[in-house]
mmCIF file of C-alpha atoms in Angstrom:
data_model
loop_
_atom_site.group_PDB
_atom_site.id
_atom_site.type_symbol
_atom_site.label_atom_id
_atom_site.label_comp_id
_atom_site.label_asym_id
_atom_site.label_seq_id
_atom_site.Cartn_x
_atom_site.Cartn_y
_atom_site.Cartn_z
ATOM 1 C CA MET F 445 0.670 34.870 72.120
ATOM 2 C CA SER F 446 0.313 33.865 68.558
ATOM 3 C CA ALA F 447 -0.695 30.373 67.248
ATOM 4 C CA ALA F 448 2.247 28.539 65.458
ATOM 5 C CA ARG F 449 1.548 28.306 61.798
ATOM 6 C CA ARG F 450 1.608 24.931 60.479
ATOM 7 C CA ARG F 451 2.888 23.970 56.828
ATOM 8 C CA ARG F 452 0.125 22.856 54.672
ATOM 9 C CA LEU F 453 -0.253 19.231 53.934
ATOM 10 C CA PRO F 454 1.082 18.232 50.293
ATOM 11 C CA ASP F 455 -1.798 17.374 48.105
ATOM 12 C CA GLU F 456 -1.547 13.596 48.072
ATOM 13 C CA VAL F 457 -1.594 13.374 51.696
ATOM 14 C CA ARG F 458 -4.747 15.811 51.990
ATOM 15 C CA ALA F 459 -6.539 13.479 49.225
ATOM 16 C CA ALA F 460 -5.700 10.366 51.357
ATOM 17 C CA VAL F 461 -6.906 12.023 54.591
ATOM 18 C CA VAL F 462 -10.419 12.869 52.756
ATOM 19 C CA ARG F 463 -10.368 9.367 51.609
ATOM 20 C CA ALA F 464 -9.844 7.930 55.054
ATOM 21 C CA VAL F 465 -12.640 10.399 56.420
ATOM 22 C CA LEU F 466 -15.119 9.247 53.717
ATOM 23 C CA CYS F 467 -14.316 5.561 54.431
ATOM 24 C CA LEU F 468 -14.678 6.130 58.081
ATOM 25 C CA ALA F 469 -17.966 7.521 57.467
ATOM 26 C CA PHE F 470 -19.321 4.714 55.160
ATOM 27 C CA THR F 471 -18.242 2.444 58.104
ATOM 28 C CA MET F 472 -20.262 4.409 60.564
ATOM 29 C CA VAL F 473 -23.224 4.462 58.519
ATOM 30 C CA GLY F 474 -22.952 0.631 58.046
ATOM 31 C CA LEU F 475 -22.618 0.161 61.962
ATOM 32 C CA LEU F 476 -25.631 2.185 62.300
ATOM 33 C CA ILE F 477 -27.757 0.281 59.739
ATOM 34 C CA ALA F 478 -26.651 -2.903 61.111
ATOM 35 C CA THR F 479 -27.613 -1.882 64.848
ATOM 36 C CA LEU F 480 -30.988 -0.695 63.707
ATOM 37 C CA ALA F 481 -31.688 -3.653 61.502
ATOM 38 C CA SER F 482 -30.498 -6.111 64.417
ATOM 39 C CA TYR F 483 -33.280 -4.439 66.679
ATOM 40 C CA ALA F 484 -35.683 -4.806 63.907
ATOM 41 C CA ASP F 485 -34.991 -8.282 63.068
ATOM 42 C CA SER F 486 -34.596 -7.193 59.507
ATOM 43 C CA TRP F 487 -32.718 -9.048 56.531
ATOM 44 C CA LEU F 488 -31.033 -5.833 56.218
ATOM 45 C CA MET F 489 -28.564 -7.069 58.853
ATOM 46 C CA THR F 490 -26.459 -9.342 56.566
ATOM 47 C CA PRO F 491 -25.758 -6.760 53.994
ATOM 48 C CA ALA F 492 -25.133 -4.023 56.571
ATOM 49 C CA LEU F 493 -22.522 -6.154 58.359
ATOM 50 C CA MET F 494 -20.657 -7.044 55.156
ATOM 51 C CA ALA F 495 -20.537 -3.121 54.054
ATOM 52 C CA MET F 496 -19.398 -2.336 57.698
ATOM 53 C CA GLY F 497 -16.580 -5.290 57.159
ATOM 54 C CA LEU F 498 -15.575 -3.776 54.025
ATOM 55 C CA GLY F 499 -15.686 -0.200 55.382
ATOM 56 C CA VAL F 500 -13.288 -1.538 58.189
ATOM 57 C CA PHE F 501 -10.795 -2.953 55.529
ATOM 58 C CA GLY F 502 -11.092 0.374 53.494
ATOM 59 C CA THR F 503 -10.565 2.570 56.399
ATOM 60 C CA MET F 504 -7.345 0.386 57.475
ATOM 61 C CA TRP F 505 -6.072 0.589 53.913
ATOM 62 C CA CYS F 506 -6.616 4.290 54.006
ATOM 63 C CA LEU F 507 -4.815 4.931 57.002
ATOM 64 C CA LEU F 508 -1.777 2.993 55.629
ATOM 65 C CA GLU F 509 -2.147 5.197 52.511
ATOM 66 C CA ILE F 510 -1.840 8.121 54.822
ATOM 67 C CA LEU F 511 1.195 6.903 56.439
ATOM 68 C CA ILE F 512 3.038 5.953 53.073
ATOM 69 C CA SER F 513 2.198 9.297 51.281
ATOM 70 C CA ARG F 514 3.352 11.214 54.239
ATOM 71 C CA GLN F 515 6.724 9.259 53.990
ATOM 72 C CA VAL F 516 6.980 10.021 50.333
ATOM 73 C CA ALA F 517 6.346 13.619 50.734
ATOM 74 C CA ALA F 518 8.721 13.884 53.659
ATOM 75 C CA GLN F 519 11.281 12.096 51.474
ATOM 76 C CA ARG F 520 10.388 14.373 48.564
ATOM 77 C CA MET F 521 11.107 17.417 50.694
ATOM 78 C CA ARG F 522 14.387 16.325 51.630
ATOM 79 C CA GLY F 523 15.742 16.408 48.240
ATOM 80 C CA PRO F 524 17.627 13.697 46.107
ATOM 81 C CA ASN F 525 20.365 11.571 47.223
ATOM 82 C CA SER F 526 19.675 12.525 51.251
ATOM 83 C CA ALA F 527 20.767 9.660 52.898
ATOM 84 C CA SER F 528 19.846 11.108 56.695
ATOM 85 C CA PRO F 529 16.548 12.396 57.612
ATOM 86 C CA MET F 530 18.202 15.525 58.941
ATOM 87 C CA ALA F 531 20.148 16.298 55.883
ATOM 88 C CA GLY F 532 19.365 19.966 54.493
ATOM 89 C CA SER F 533 18.411 21.041 58.104
ATOM 90 C CA ARG F 534 21.391 23.079 58.358
ATOM 91 C CA ALA F 535 22.610 25.863 56.419
ATOM 92 C CA PRO F 536 25.469 24.905 54.121
ATOM 93 C CA GLY F 537 28.986 25.585 55.615
ATOM 94 C CA GLY F 538 27.522 25.618 59.112
ATOM 95 C CA ALA F 539 28.864 22.574 60.212
ATOM 96 C CA ARG F 540 32.407 22.197 61.640
ATOM 97 C CA PRO F 541 34.214 18.674 61.462
ATOM 98 C CA VAL F 542 34.355 16.698 64.870
ATOM 99 C CA PRO F 543 38.118 16.272 66.152
ATOM 100 C CA ARG F 544 39.144 12.723 66.295
ATOM 101 C CA PRO F 545 41.640 11.325 68.693
ATOM 102 C CA GLY F 546 45.133 11.438 67.443
ATOM 103 C CA GLY F 547 44.396 14.254 65.176
ATOM 104 C CA PRO F 548 45.294 18.017 65.473
ATOM 105 C CA PRO F 549 45.048 19.517 68.966
ATOM 106 C CA ASN F 550 43.147 22.924 67.944
ATOM 107 C CA GLY F 551 40.211 20.786 66.167
ATOM 108 C CA THR F 552 40.897 21.952 62.550
ATOM 109 C CA ALA F 553 40.260 19.721 59.897
ATOM 110 C CA THR F 554 42.650 17.902 57.852
ATOM 111 C CA PRO F 555 42.159 16.220 54.424
ATOM 112 C CA GLN F 556 42.390 12.972 56.223
ATOM 113 C CA SER F 557 39.782 13.649 58.765
ATOM 114 C CA ARG F 558 37.112 14.864 56.557
ATOM 115 C CA VAL F 559 33.996 12.952 56.082
ATOM 116 C CA PRO F 560 32.417 12.794 52.708
ATOM 117 C CA THR F 561 29.005 14.300 52.712
ATOM 118 C CA ALA F 562 27.785 12.419 49.834
ATOM 119 C CA TYR F 563 28.528 8.959 48.297
ATOM 120 C CA PRO F 564 28.345 8.370 44.876
#
């Protein structure tokens, strides 16, 4: 049983994931410092809480960046002027026209029943 090979993520997506992990680590360190400072009744609790708040904001920002960069990479993979997400998934010439009611009985395509594949 072989493991399915996954495609490598595009560079901009991998960079966004690295930034998100670093921001999450920064947030976790802020949480740890804030917890320890609260046990010790230290003045470091306020800056640690502010750093943790910035870290939460930054982590959410990075997660949103991951989603956007994945969508941009997926659009780039589909190609220009691609209207549907499945465009380019079939080999060219492999699709058969769908017979319409009132059309020829054998399902052959007439010039009137063909649907254009791309719009100008």
